[in-house]
PDB file of C-alpha atoms in Angstrom:
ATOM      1  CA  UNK J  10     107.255 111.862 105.186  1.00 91.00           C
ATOM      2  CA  UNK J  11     108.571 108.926 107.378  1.00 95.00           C
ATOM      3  CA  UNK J  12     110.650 106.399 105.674  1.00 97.00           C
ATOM      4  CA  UNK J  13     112.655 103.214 106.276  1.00 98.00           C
ATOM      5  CA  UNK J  14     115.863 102.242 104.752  1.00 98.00           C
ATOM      6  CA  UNK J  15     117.580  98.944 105.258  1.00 98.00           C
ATOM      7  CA  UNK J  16     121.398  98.496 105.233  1.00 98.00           C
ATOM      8  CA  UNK J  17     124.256  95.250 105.691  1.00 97.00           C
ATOM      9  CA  UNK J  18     125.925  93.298 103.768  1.00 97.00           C
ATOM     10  CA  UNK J  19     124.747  91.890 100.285  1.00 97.00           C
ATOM     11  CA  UNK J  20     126.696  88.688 100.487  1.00 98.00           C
ATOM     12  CA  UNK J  21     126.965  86.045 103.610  1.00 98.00           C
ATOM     13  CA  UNK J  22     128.337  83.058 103.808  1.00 98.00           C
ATOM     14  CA  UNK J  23     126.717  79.944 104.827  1.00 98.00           C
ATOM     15  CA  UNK J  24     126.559  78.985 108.069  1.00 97.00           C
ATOM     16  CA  UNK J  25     126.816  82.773 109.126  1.00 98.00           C
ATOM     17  CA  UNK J  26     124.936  85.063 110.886  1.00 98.00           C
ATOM     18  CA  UNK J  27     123.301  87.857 108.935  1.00 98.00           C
ATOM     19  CA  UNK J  28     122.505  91.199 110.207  1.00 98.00           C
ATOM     20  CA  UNK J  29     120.449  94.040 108.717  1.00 98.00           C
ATOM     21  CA  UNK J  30     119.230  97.693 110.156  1.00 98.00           C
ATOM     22  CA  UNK J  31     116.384  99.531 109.047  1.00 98.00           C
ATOM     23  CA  UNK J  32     116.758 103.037 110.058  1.00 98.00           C
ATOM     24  CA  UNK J  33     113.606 105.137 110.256  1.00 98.00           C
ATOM     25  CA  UNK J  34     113.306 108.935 109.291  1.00 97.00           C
ATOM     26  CA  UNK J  35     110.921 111.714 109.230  1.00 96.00           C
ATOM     27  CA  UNK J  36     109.099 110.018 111.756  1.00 94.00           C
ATOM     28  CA  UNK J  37     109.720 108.672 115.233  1.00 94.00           C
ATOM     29  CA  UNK J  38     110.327 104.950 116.194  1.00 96.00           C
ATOM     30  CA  UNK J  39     108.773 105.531 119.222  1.00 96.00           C
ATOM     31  CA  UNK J  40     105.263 106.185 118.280  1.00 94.00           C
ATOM     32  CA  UNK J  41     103.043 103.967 119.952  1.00 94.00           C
ATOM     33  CA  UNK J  42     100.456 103.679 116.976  1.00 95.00           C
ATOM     34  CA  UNK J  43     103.321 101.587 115.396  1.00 97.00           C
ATOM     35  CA  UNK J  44     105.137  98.354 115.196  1.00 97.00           C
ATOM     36  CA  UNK J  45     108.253  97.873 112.843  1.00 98.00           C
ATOM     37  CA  UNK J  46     108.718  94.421 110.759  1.00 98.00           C
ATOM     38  CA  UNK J  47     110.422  92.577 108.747  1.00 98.00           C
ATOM     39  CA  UNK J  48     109.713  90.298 105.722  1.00 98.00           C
ATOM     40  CA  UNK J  49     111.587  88.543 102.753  1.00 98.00           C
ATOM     41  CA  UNK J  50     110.978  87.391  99.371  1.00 98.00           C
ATOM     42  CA  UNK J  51     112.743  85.006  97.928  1.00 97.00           C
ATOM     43  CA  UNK J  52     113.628  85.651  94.079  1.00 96.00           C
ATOM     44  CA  UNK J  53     110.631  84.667  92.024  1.00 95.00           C
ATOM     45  CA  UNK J  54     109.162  83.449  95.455  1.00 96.00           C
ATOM     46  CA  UNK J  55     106.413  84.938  97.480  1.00 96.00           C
ATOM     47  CA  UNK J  56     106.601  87.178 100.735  1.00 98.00           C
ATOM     48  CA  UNK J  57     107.500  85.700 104.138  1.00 98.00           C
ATOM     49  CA  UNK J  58     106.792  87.160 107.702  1.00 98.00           C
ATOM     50  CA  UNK J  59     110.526  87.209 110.022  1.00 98.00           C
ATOM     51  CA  UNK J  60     109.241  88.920 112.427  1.00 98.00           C
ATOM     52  CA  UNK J  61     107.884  92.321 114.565  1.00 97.00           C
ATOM     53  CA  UNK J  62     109.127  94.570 117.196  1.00 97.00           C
ATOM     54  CA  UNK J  63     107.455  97.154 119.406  1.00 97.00           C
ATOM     55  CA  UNK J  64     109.669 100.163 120.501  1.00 96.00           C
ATOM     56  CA  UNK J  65     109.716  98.778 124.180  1.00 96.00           C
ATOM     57  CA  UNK J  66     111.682  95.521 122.732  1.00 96.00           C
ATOM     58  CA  UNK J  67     108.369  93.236 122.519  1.00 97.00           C
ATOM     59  CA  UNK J  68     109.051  90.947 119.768  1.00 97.00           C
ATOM     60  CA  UNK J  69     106.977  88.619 117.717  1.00 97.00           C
ATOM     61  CA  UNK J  70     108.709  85.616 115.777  1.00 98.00           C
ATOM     62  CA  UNK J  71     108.071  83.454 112.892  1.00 97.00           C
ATOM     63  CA  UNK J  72     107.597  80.056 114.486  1.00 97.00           C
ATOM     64  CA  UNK J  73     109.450  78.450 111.175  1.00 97.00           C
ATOM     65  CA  UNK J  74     111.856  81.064 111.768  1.00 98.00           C
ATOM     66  CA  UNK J  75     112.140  81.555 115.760  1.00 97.00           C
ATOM     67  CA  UNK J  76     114.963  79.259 116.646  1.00 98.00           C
ATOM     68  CA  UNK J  77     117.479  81.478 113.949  1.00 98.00           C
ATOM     69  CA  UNK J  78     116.116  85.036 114.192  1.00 98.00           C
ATOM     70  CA  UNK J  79     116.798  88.066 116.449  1.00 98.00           C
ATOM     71  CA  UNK J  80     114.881  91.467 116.233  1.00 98.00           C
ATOM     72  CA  UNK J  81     115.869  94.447 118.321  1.00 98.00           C
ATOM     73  CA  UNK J  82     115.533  97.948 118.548  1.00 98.00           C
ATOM     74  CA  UNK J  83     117.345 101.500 119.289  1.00 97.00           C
ATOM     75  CA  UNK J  84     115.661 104.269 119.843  1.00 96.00           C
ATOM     76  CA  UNK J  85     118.355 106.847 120.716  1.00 96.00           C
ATOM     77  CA  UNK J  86     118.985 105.670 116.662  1.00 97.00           C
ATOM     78  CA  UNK J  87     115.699 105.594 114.967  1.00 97.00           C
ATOM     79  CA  UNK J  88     116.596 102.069 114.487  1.00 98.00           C
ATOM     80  CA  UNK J  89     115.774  98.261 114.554  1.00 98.00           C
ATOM     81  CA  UNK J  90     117.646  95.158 113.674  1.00 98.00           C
ATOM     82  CA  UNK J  91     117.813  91.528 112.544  1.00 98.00           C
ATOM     83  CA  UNK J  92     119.839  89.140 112.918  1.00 98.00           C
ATOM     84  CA  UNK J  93     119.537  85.765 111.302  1.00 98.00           C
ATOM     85  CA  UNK J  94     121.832  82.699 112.243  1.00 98.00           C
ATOM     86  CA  UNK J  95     122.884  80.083 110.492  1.00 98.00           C
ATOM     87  CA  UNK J  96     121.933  81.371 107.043  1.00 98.00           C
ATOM     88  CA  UNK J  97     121.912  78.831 103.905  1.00 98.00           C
ATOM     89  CA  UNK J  98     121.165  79.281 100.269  1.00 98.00           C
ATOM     90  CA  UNK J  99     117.592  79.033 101.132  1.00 98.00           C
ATOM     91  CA  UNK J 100     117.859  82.449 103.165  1.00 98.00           C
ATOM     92  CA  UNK J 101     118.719  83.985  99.673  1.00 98.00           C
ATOM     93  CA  UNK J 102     115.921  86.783  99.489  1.00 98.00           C
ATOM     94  CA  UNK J 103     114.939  90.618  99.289  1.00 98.00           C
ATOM     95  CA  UNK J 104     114.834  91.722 103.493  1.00 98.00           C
ATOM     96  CA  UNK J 105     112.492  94.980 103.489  1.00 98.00           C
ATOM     97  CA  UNK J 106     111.886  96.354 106.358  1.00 98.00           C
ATOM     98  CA  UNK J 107     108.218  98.121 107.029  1.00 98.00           C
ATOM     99  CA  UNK J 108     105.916  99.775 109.604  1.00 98.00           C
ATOM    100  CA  UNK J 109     103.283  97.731 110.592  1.00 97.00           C
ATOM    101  CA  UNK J 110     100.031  99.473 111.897  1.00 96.00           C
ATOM    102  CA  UNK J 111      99.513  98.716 115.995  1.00 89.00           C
ATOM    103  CA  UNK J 112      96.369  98.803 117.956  1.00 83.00           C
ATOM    104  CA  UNK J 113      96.146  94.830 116.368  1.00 85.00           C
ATOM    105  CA  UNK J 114      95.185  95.752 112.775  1.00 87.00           C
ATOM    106  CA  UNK J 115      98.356  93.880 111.769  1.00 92.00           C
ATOM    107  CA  UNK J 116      99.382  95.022 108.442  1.00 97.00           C
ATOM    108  CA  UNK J 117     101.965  97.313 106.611  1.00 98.00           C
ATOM    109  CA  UNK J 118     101.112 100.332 105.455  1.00 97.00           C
ATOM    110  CA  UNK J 119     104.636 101.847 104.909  1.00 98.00           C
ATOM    111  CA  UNK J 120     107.755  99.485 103.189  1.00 98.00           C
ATOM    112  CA  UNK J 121     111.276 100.470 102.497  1.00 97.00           C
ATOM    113  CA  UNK J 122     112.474  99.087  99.192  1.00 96.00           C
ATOM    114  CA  UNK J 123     114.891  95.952 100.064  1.00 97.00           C
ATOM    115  CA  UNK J 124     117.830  94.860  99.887  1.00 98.00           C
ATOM    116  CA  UNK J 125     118.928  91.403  98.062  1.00 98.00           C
ATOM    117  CA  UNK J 126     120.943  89.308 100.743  1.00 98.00           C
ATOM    118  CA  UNK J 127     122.734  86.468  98.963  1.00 98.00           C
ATOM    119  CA  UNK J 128     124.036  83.432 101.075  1.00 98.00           C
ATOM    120  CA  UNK J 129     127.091  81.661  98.675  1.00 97.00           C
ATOM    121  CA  UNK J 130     130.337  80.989  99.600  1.00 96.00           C
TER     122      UNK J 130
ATOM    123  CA  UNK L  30     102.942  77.611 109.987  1.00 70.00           C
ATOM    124  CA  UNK L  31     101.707  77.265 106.499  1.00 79.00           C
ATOM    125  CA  UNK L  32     101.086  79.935 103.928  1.00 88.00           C
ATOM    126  CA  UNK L  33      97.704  81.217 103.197  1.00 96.00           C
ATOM    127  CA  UNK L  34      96.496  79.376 100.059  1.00 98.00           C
ATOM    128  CA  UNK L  35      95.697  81.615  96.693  1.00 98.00           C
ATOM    129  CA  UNK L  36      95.480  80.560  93.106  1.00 98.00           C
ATOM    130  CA  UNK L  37      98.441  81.086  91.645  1.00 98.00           C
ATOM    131  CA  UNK L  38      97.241  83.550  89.030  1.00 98.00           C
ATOM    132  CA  UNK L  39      93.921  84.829  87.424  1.00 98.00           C
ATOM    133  CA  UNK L  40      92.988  86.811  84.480  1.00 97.00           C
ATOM    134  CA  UNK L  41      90.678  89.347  82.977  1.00 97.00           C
ATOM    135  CA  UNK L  42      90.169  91.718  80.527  1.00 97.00           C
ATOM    136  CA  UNK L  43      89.770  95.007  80.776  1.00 97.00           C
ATOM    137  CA  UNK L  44      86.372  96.369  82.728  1.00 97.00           C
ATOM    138  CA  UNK L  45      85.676  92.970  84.030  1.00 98.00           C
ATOM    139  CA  UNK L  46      86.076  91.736  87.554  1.00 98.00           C
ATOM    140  CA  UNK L  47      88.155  89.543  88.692  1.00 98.00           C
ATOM    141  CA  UNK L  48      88.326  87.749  92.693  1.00 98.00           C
ATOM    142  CA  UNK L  49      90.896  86.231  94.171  1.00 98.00           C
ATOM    143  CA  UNK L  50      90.273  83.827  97.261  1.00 98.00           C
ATOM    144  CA  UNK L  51      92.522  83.658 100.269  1.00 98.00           C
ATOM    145  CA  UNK L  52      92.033  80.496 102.192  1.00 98.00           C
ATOM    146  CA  UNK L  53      93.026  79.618 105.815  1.00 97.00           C
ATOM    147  CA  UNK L  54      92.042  77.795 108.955  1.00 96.00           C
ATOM    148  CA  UNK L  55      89.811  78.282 111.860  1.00 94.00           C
ATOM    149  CA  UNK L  56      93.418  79.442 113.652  1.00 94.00           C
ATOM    150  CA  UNK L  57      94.018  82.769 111.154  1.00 95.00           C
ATOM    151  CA  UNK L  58      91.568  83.773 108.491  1.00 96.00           C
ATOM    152  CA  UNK L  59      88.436  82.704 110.298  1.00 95.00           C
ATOM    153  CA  UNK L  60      89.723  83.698 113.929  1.00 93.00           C
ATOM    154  CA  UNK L  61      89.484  87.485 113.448  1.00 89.00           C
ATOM    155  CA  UNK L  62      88.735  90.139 110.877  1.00 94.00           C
ATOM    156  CA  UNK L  63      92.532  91.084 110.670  1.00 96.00           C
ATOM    157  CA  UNK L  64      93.711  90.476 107.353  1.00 97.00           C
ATOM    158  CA  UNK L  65      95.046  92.408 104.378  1.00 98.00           C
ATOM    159  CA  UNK L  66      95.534  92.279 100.885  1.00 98.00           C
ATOM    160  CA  UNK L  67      98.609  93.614  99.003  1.00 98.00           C
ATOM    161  CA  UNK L  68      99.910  94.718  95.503  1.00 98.00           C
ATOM    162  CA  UNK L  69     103.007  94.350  94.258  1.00 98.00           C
ATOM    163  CA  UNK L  70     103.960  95.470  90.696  1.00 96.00           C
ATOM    164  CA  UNK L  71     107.509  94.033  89.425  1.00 93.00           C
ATOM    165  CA  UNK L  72     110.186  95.174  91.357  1.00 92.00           C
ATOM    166  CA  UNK L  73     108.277  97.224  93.531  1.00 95.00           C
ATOM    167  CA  UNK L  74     107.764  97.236  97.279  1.00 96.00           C
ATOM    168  CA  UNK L  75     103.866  95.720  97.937  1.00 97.00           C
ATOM    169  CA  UNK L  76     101.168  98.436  98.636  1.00 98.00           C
ATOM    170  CA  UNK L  77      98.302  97.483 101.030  1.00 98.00           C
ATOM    171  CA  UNK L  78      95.001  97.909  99.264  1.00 98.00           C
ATOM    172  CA  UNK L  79      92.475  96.511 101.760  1.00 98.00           C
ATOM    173  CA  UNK L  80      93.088  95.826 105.956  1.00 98.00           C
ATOM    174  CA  UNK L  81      90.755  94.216 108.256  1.00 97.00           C
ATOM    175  CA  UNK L  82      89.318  92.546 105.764  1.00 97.00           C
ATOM    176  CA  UNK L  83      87.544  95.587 104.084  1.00 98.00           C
ATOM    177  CA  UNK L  84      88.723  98.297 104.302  1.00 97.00           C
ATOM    178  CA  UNK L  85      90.376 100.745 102.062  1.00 98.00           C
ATOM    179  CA  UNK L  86      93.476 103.209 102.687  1.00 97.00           C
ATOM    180  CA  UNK L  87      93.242 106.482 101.787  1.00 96.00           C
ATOM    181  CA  UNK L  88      94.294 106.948  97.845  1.00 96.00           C
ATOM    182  CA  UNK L  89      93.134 103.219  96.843  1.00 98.00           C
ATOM    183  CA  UNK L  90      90.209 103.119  94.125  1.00 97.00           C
ATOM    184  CA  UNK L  91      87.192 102.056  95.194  1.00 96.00           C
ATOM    185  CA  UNK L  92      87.135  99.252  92.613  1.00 98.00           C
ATOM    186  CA  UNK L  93      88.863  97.104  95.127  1.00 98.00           C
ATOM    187  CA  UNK L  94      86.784  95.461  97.803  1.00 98.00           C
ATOM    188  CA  UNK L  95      87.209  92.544 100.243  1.00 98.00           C
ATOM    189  CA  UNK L  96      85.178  89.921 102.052  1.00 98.00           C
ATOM    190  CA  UNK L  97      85.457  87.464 104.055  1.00 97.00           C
ATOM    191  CA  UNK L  98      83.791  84.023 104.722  1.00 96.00           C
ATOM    192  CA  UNK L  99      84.424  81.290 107.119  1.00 96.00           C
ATOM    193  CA  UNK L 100      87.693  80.628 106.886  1.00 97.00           C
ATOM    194  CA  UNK L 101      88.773  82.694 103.281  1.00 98.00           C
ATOM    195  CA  UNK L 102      88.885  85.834 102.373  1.00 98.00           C
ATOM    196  CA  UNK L 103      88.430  87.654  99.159  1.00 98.00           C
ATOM    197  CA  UNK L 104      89.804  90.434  96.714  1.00 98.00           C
ATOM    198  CA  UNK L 105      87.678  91.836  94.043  1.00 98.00           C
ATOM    199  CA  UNK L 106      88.590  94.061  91.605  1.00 98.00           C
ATOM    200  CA  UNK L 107      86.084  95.841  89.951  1.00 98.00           C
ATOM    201  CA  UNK L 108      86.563  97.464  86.515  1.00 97.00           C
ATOM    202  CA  UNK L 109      89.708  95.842  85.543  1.00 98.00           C
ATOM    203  CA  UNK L 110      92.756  98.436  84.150  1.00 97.00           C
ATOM    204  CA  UNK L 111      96.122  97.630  82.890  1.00 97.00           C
ATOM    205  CA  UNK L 112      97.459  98.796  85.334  1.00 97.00           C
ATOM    206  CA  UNK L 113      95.939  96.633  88.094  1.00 98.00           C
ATOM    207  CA  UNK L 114      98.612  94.075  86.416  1.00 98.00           C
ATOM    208  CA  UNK L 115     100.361  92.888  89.530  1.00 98.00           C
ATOM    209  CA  UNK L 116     101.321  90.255  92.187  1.00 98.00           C
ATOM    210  CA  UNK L 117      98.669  90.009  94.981  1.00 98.00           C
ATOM    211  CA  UNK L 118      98.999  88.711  98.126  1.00 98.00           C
ATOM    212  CA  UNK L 119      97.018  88.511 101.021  1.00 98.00           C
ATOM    213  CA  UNK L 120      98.031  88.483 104.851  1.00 98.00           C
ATOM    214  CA  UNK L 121      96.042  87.240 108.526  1.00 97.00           C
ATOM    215  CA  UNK L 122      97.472  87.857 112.192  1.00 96.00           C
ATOM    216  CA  UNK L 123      96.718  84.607 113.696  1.00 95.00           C
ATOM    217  CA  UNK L 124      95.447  83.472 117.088  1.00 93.00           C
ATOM    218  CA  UNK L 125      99.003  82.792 118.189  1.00 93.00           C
ATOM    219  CA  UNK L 126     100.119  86.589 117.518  1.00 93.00           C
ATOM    220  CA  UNK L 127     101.881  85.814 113.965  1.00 96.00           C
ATOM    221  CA  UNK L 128     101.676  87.116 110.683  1.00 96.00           C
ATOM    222  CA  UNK L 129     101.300  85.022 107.700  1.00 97.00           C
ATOM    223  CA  UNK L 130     101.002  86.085 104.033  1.00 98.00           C
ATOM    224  CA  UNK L 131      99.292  83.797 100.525  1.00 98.00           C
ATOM    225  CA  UNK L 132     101.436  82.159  98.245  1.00 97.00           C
ATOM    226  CA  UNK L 133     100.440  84.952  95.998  1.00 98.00           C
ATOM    227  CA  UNK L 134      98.537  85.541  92.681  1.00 98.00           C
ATOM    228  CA  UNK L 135      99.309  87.263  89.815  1.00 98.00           C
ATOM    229  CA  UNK L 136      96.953  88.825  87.656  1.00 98.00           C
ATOM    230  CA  UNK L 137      97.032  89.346  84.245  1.00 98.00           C
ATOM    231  CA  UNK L 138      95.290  92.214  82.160  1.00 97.00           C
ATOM    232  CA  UNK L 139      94.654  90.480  78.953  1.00 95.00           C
TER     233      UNK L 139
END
Protein backbone atom coordinates (compact mmCIF):
# COMPACT_ATOMS: atom_id res chain seq x y z
CA UNK A 1 0.00 0.00 0.00
CA UNK A 2 1.98 3.11 -1.26
CA UNK A 3 1.83 6.12 0.86
CA UNK A 4 3.14 9.69 1.15
CA UNK A 5 4.16 11.48 4.21
CA UNK A 6 5.18 15.09 4.35
CA UNK A 7 7.75 16.48 6.85
CA UNK A 8 9.55 20.33 7.80
CA UNK A 9 9.06 22.69 9.92
CA UNK A 10 5.58 23.86 11.34
CA UNK A 11 6.56 27.44 11.88
CA UNK A 12 8.51 29.97 9.31
CA UNK A 13 9.13 33.20 9.50
CA UNK A 14 8.21 35.78 7.08
CA UNK A 15 10.21 36.57 4.47
CA UNK A 16 11.74 32.94 4.63
CA UNK A 17 12.02 30.20 2.55
CA UNK A 18 9.97 27.15 3.40
CA UNK A 19 10.83 23.68 2.61
CA UNK A 20 8.81 20.45 2.85
CA UNK A 21 9.55 16.57 1.71
CA UNK A 22 7.09 14.11 0.96
CA UNK A 23 8.62 10.78 1.17
CA UNK A 24 6.89 7.95 -0.68
CA UNK A 25 6.62 4.23 0.56
CA UNK A 26 5.36 0.95 -0.46
CA UNK A 27 5.58 2.06 -3.82
CA UNK A 28 8.23 3.41 -6.15
CA UNK A 29 8.73 7.14 -7.16
CA UNK A 30 9.85 6.10 -10.25
CA UNK A 31 6.85 4.61 -11.81
CA UNK A 32 6.12 6.15 -14.93
CA UNK A 33 2.19 5.87 -14.59
CA UNK A 34 2.75 8.66 -11.95
CA UNK A 35 3.36 12.25 -11.22
CA UNK A 36 3.81 13.56 -7.54
CA UNK A 37 2.12 17.08 -6.41
CA UNK A 38 1.61 19.35 -4.19
CA UNK A 39 -1.36 21.47 -2.95
CA UNK A 40 -2.41 23.72 0.09
CA UNK A 41 -5.38 24.78 1.87
CA UNK A 42 -5.54 27.57 3.62
CA UNK A 43 -7.51 27.28 7.09
CA UNK A 44 -11.20 27.54 6.35
CA UNK A 45 -10.02 28.25 2.68
CA UNK A 46 -10.28 26.06 -0.32
CA UNK A 47 -7.52 23.85 -2.09
CA UNK A 48 -4.75 25.40 -4.20
CA UNK A 49 -2.52 23.71 -6.94
CA UNK A 50 1.71 24.53 -6.08
CA UNK A 51 2.77 22.49 -8.33
CA UNK A 52 3.86 18.79 -10.11
CA UNK A 53 6.93 16.85 -10.71
CA UNK A 54 7.72 13.87 -12.91
CA UNK A 55 10.51 11.48 -11.62
CA UNK A 56 12.89 12.73 -14.48
CA UNK A 57 12.73 16.41 -12.77
CA UNK A 58 9.91 17.80 -15.29
CA UNK A 59 8.09 20.26 -13.31
CA UNK A 60 4.84 22.06 -13.69
CA UNK A 61 4.21 25.45 -11.73
CA UNK A 62 1.41 27.47 -10.52
CA UNK A 63 1.65 30.59 -12.64
CA UNK A 64 0.37 32.70 -9.34
CA UNK A 65 2.88 30.76 -7.64
CA UNK A 66 5.94 30.24 -10.21
CA UNK A 67 8.16 33.15 -9.40
CA UNK A 68 8.39 31.71 -5.34
CA UNK A 69 8.18 27.92 -5.74
CA UNK A 70 10.71 25.09 -6.30
CA UNK A 71 9.77 21.33 -6.77
CA UNK A 72 12.40 18.63 -7.01
CA UNK A 73 12.88 15.15 -6.72
CA UNK A 74 15.23 12.15 -5.33
CA UNK A 75 14.89 9.03 -6.32
CA UNK A 76 17.79 7.19 -4.63
CA UNK A 77 15.21 8.60 -1.54
CA UNK A 78 11.72 7.90 -2.55
CA UNK A 79 11.44 11.55 -2.29
CA UNK A 80 10.31 15.03 -3.64
CA UNK A 81 10.50 18.52 -2.36
CA UNK A 82 9.25 22.11 -2.15
CA UNK A 83 10.54 24.92 -1.52
CA UNK A 84 8.66 28.16 -1.23
CA UNK A 85 10.43 31.67 -0.96
CA UNK A 86 9.52 34.52 0.48
CA UNK A 87 6.65 33.13 2.56
CA UNK A 88 4.04 35.68 4.29
CA UNK A 89 1.05 35.16 6.48
CA UNK A 90 -0.88 34.48 3.42
CA UNK A 91 1.27 31.18 2.81
CA UNK A 92 -0.32 30.01 6.18
CA UNK A 93 -1.95 26.61 4.98
CA UNK A 94 -2.16 22.65 5.22
CA UNK A 95 0.88 21.44 2.36
CA UNK A 96 -0.24 17.70 1.43
CA UNK A 97 1.57 16.13 -0.76
CA UNK A 98 -0.24 13.48 -3.36
CA UNK A 99 0.22 11.23 -6.42
CA UNK A 100 -1.25 12.52 -9.30
CA UNK A 101 -2.33 9.98 -12.07
CA UNK A 102 0.05 10.46 -15.50
CA UNK A 103 -0.76 9.53 -18.99
CA UNK A 104 -2.66 13.37 -18.78
CA UNK A 105 -5.69 12.34 -16.68
CA UNK A 106 -4.48 14.97 -14.20
CA UNK A 107 -5.91 14.22 -10.91
CA UNK A 108 -5.02 12.71 -7.42
CA UNK A 109 -5.94 9.61 -6.57
CA UNK A 110 -3.62 9.04 -3.52
CA UNK A 111 -3.03 12.16 -0.66
CA UNK A 112 -0.90 12.11 2.39
CA UNK A 113 -2.59 13.84 5.29
CA UNK A 114 -0.80 17.46 5.68
CA UNK A 115 0.95 19.26 7.56
CA UNK A 116 -0.11 22.93 8.93
CA UNK A 117 2.83 25.39 7.95
CA UNK A 118 2.38 28.64 9.87
CA UNK A 119 4.28 31.84 8.64
CA UNK A 120 4.45 34.39 12.06
CA UNK A 121 7.25 35.83 13.45
CA UNK B 1 -5.14 31.92 -13.03
CA UNK B 2 -8.49 32.04 -11.43
CA UNK B 3 -10.29 29.38 -9.49
CA UNK B 4 -12.95 27.31 -10.99
CA UNK B 5 -16.28 28.88 -9.91
CA UNK B 6 -18.83 26.61 -7.61
CA UNK B 7 -21.66 27.68 -5.40
CA UNK B 8 -20.53 27.96 -2.26
CA UNK B 9 -22.80 25.35 -0.71
CA UNK B 10 -26.03 23.32 -1.54
CA UNK B 11 -28.42 21.26 0.32
CA UNK B 12 -30.68 18.26 0.34
CA UNK B 13 -32.37 15.91 2.21
CA UNK B 14 -31.95 12.62 2.41
CA UNK B 15 -32.73 10.40 -1.00
CA UNK B 16 -32.85 13.47 -3.06
CA UNK B 17 -30.31 14.67 -5.55
CA UNK B 18 -28.41 17.28 -5.40
CA UNK B 19 -25.79 18.94 -8.50
CA UNK B 20 -23.21 21.01 -8.12
CA UNK B 21 -21.87 23.09 -11.22
CA UNK B 22 -18.22 23.73 -11.90
CA UNK B 23 -17.73 26.61 -14.22
CA UNK B 24 -14.64 27.61 -16.31
CA UNK B 25 -13.43 29.03 -19.57
CA UNK B 26 -12.87 27.92 -23.05
CA UNK B 27 -8.92 27.65 -21.68
CA UNK B 28 -9.72 24.65 -18.85
CA UNK B 29 -13.12 23.14 -18.39
CA UNK B 30 -14.22 23.34 -21.99
CA UNK B 31 -10.62 22.59 -23.53
CA UNK B 32 -10.52 18.88 -22.61
CA UNK B 33 -12.41 16.20 -20.75
CA UNK B 34 -9.76 16.25 -17.87
CA UNK B 35 -11.35 17.23 -14.83
CA UNK B 36 -12.19 15.78 -11.43
CA UNK B 37 -14.31 16.13 -8.63
CA UNK B 38 -13.27 15.66 -4.96
CA UNK B 39 -14.63 15.02 -1.36
CA UNK B 40 -13.40 16.19 1.53
CA UNK B 41 -15.05 15.45 4.94
CA UNK B 42 -13.69 17.77 7.95
CA UNK B 43 -10.29 17.28 8.59
CA UNK B 44 -9.77 14.76 6.15
CA UNK B 45 -7.51 14.51 3.13
CA UNK B 46 -10.01 14.98 -0.25
CA UNK B 47 -10.97 11.65 -2.03
CA UNK B 48 -11.45 11.78 -5.85
CA UNK B 49 -14.92 10.59 -6.72
CA UNK B 50 -15.16 11.24 -10.48
CA UNK B 51 -11.91 11.94 -13.20
CA UNK B 52 -12.18 12.84 -16.72
CA UNK B 53 -15.19 14.17 -16.23
CA UNK B 54 -17.12 10.83 -15.63
CA UNK B 55 -15.71 8.50 -14.46
CA UNK B 56 -15.73 6.61 -11.27
CA UNK B 57 -12.74 4.98 -9.16
CA UNK B 58 -13.01 1.79 -8.03
CA UNK B 59 -14.95 1.71 -4.42
CA UNK B 60 -17.06 5.06 -5.21
CA UNK B 61 -21.01 4.50 -5.25
CA UNK B 62 -22.54 4.74 -8.25
CA UNK B 63 -24.83 7.51 -6.99
CA UNK B 64 -22.21 9.95 -8.05
CA UNK B 65 -22.06 10.94 -11.68
CA UNK B 66 -20.52 13.80 -13.70
CA UNK B 67 -21.09 15.78 -16.87
CA UNK B 68 -19.89 18.16 -18.60
CA UNK B 69 -21.14 21.06 -20.87
CA UNK B 70 -19.46 23.79 -22.69
CA UNK B 71 -17.45 25.26 -20.46
CA UNK B 72 -18.89 23.64 -16.75
CA UNK B 73 -18.94 20.65 -15.42
CA UNK B 74 -21.21 18.87 -13.07
CA UNK B 75 -21.52 16.60 -9.85
CA UNK B 76 -24.64 14.78 -9.10
CA UNK B 77 -25.35 12.93 -6.31
CA UNK B 78 -27.97 10.63 -6.46
CA UNK B 79 -29.78 9.28 -3.36
CA UNK B 80 -28.52 11.66 -0.87
CA UNK B 81 -26.96 9.96 2.68
CA UNK B 82 -25.62 11.62 5.68
CA UNK B 83 -22.79 10.76 5.06
CA UNK B 84 -22.27 12.39 1.64
CA UNK B 85 -21.99 15.58 4.13
CA UNK B 86 -18.78 17.08 2.85
CA UNK B 87 -16.68 19.79 1.08
CA UNK B 88 -16.61 19.28 -2.75
CA UNK B 89 -14.39 20.53 -5.03
CA UNK B 90 -13.79 20.14 -8.46
CA UNK B 91 -10.41 20.31 -10.53
CA UNK B 92 -9.43 20.91 -14.73
CA UNK B 93 -5.77 20.57 -16.27
CA UNK B 94 -5.76 23.48 -18.49
CA UNK B 95 -4.46 24.16 -21.99
CA UNK B 96 -1.32 25.68 -20.52
CA UNK B 97 -0.40 22.30 -18.55
CA UNK B 98 -1.78 23.60 -14.98
CA UNK B 99 -4.01 22.38 -12.52
CA UNK B 100 -6.69 24.40 -11.05
CA UNK B 101 -9.29 23.40 -8.42
CA UNK B 102 -13.30 25.29 -7.51
CA UNK B 103 -13.66 27.48 -4.76
CA UNK B 104 -15.48 24.59 -3.27
CA UNK B 105 -19.03 23.64 -2.06
CA UNK B 106 -20.22 22.25 0.84
CA UNK B 107 -23.12 20.21 1.11
CA UNK B 108 -25.36 19.82 3.70
CA UNK B 109 -27.58 16.67 4.58
CA UNK B 110 -30.54 18.28 6.11
Amino acid sequence: QLQLQESGPGLVKPSETLSLTCTVSGGSISNTNYYWGWIRQPPGKGLEWIGTIYYNGKTYYNPSLKSRVTISVDTSKSQFSLKLSSVTATDTAVYSCARQVGWGHWYFDLWGRGTLVTVSS
Amino acid sequence: QSALTQPPSVSGSPGQSVTISCTGTSSDVGSHNRVSWYQQPPGTAPKVMIYDVSNRPSGVPDRFSGSKSDNTASLTISGLQAEDEADYYCSSHTSSDTLMFGGGTKLTVL
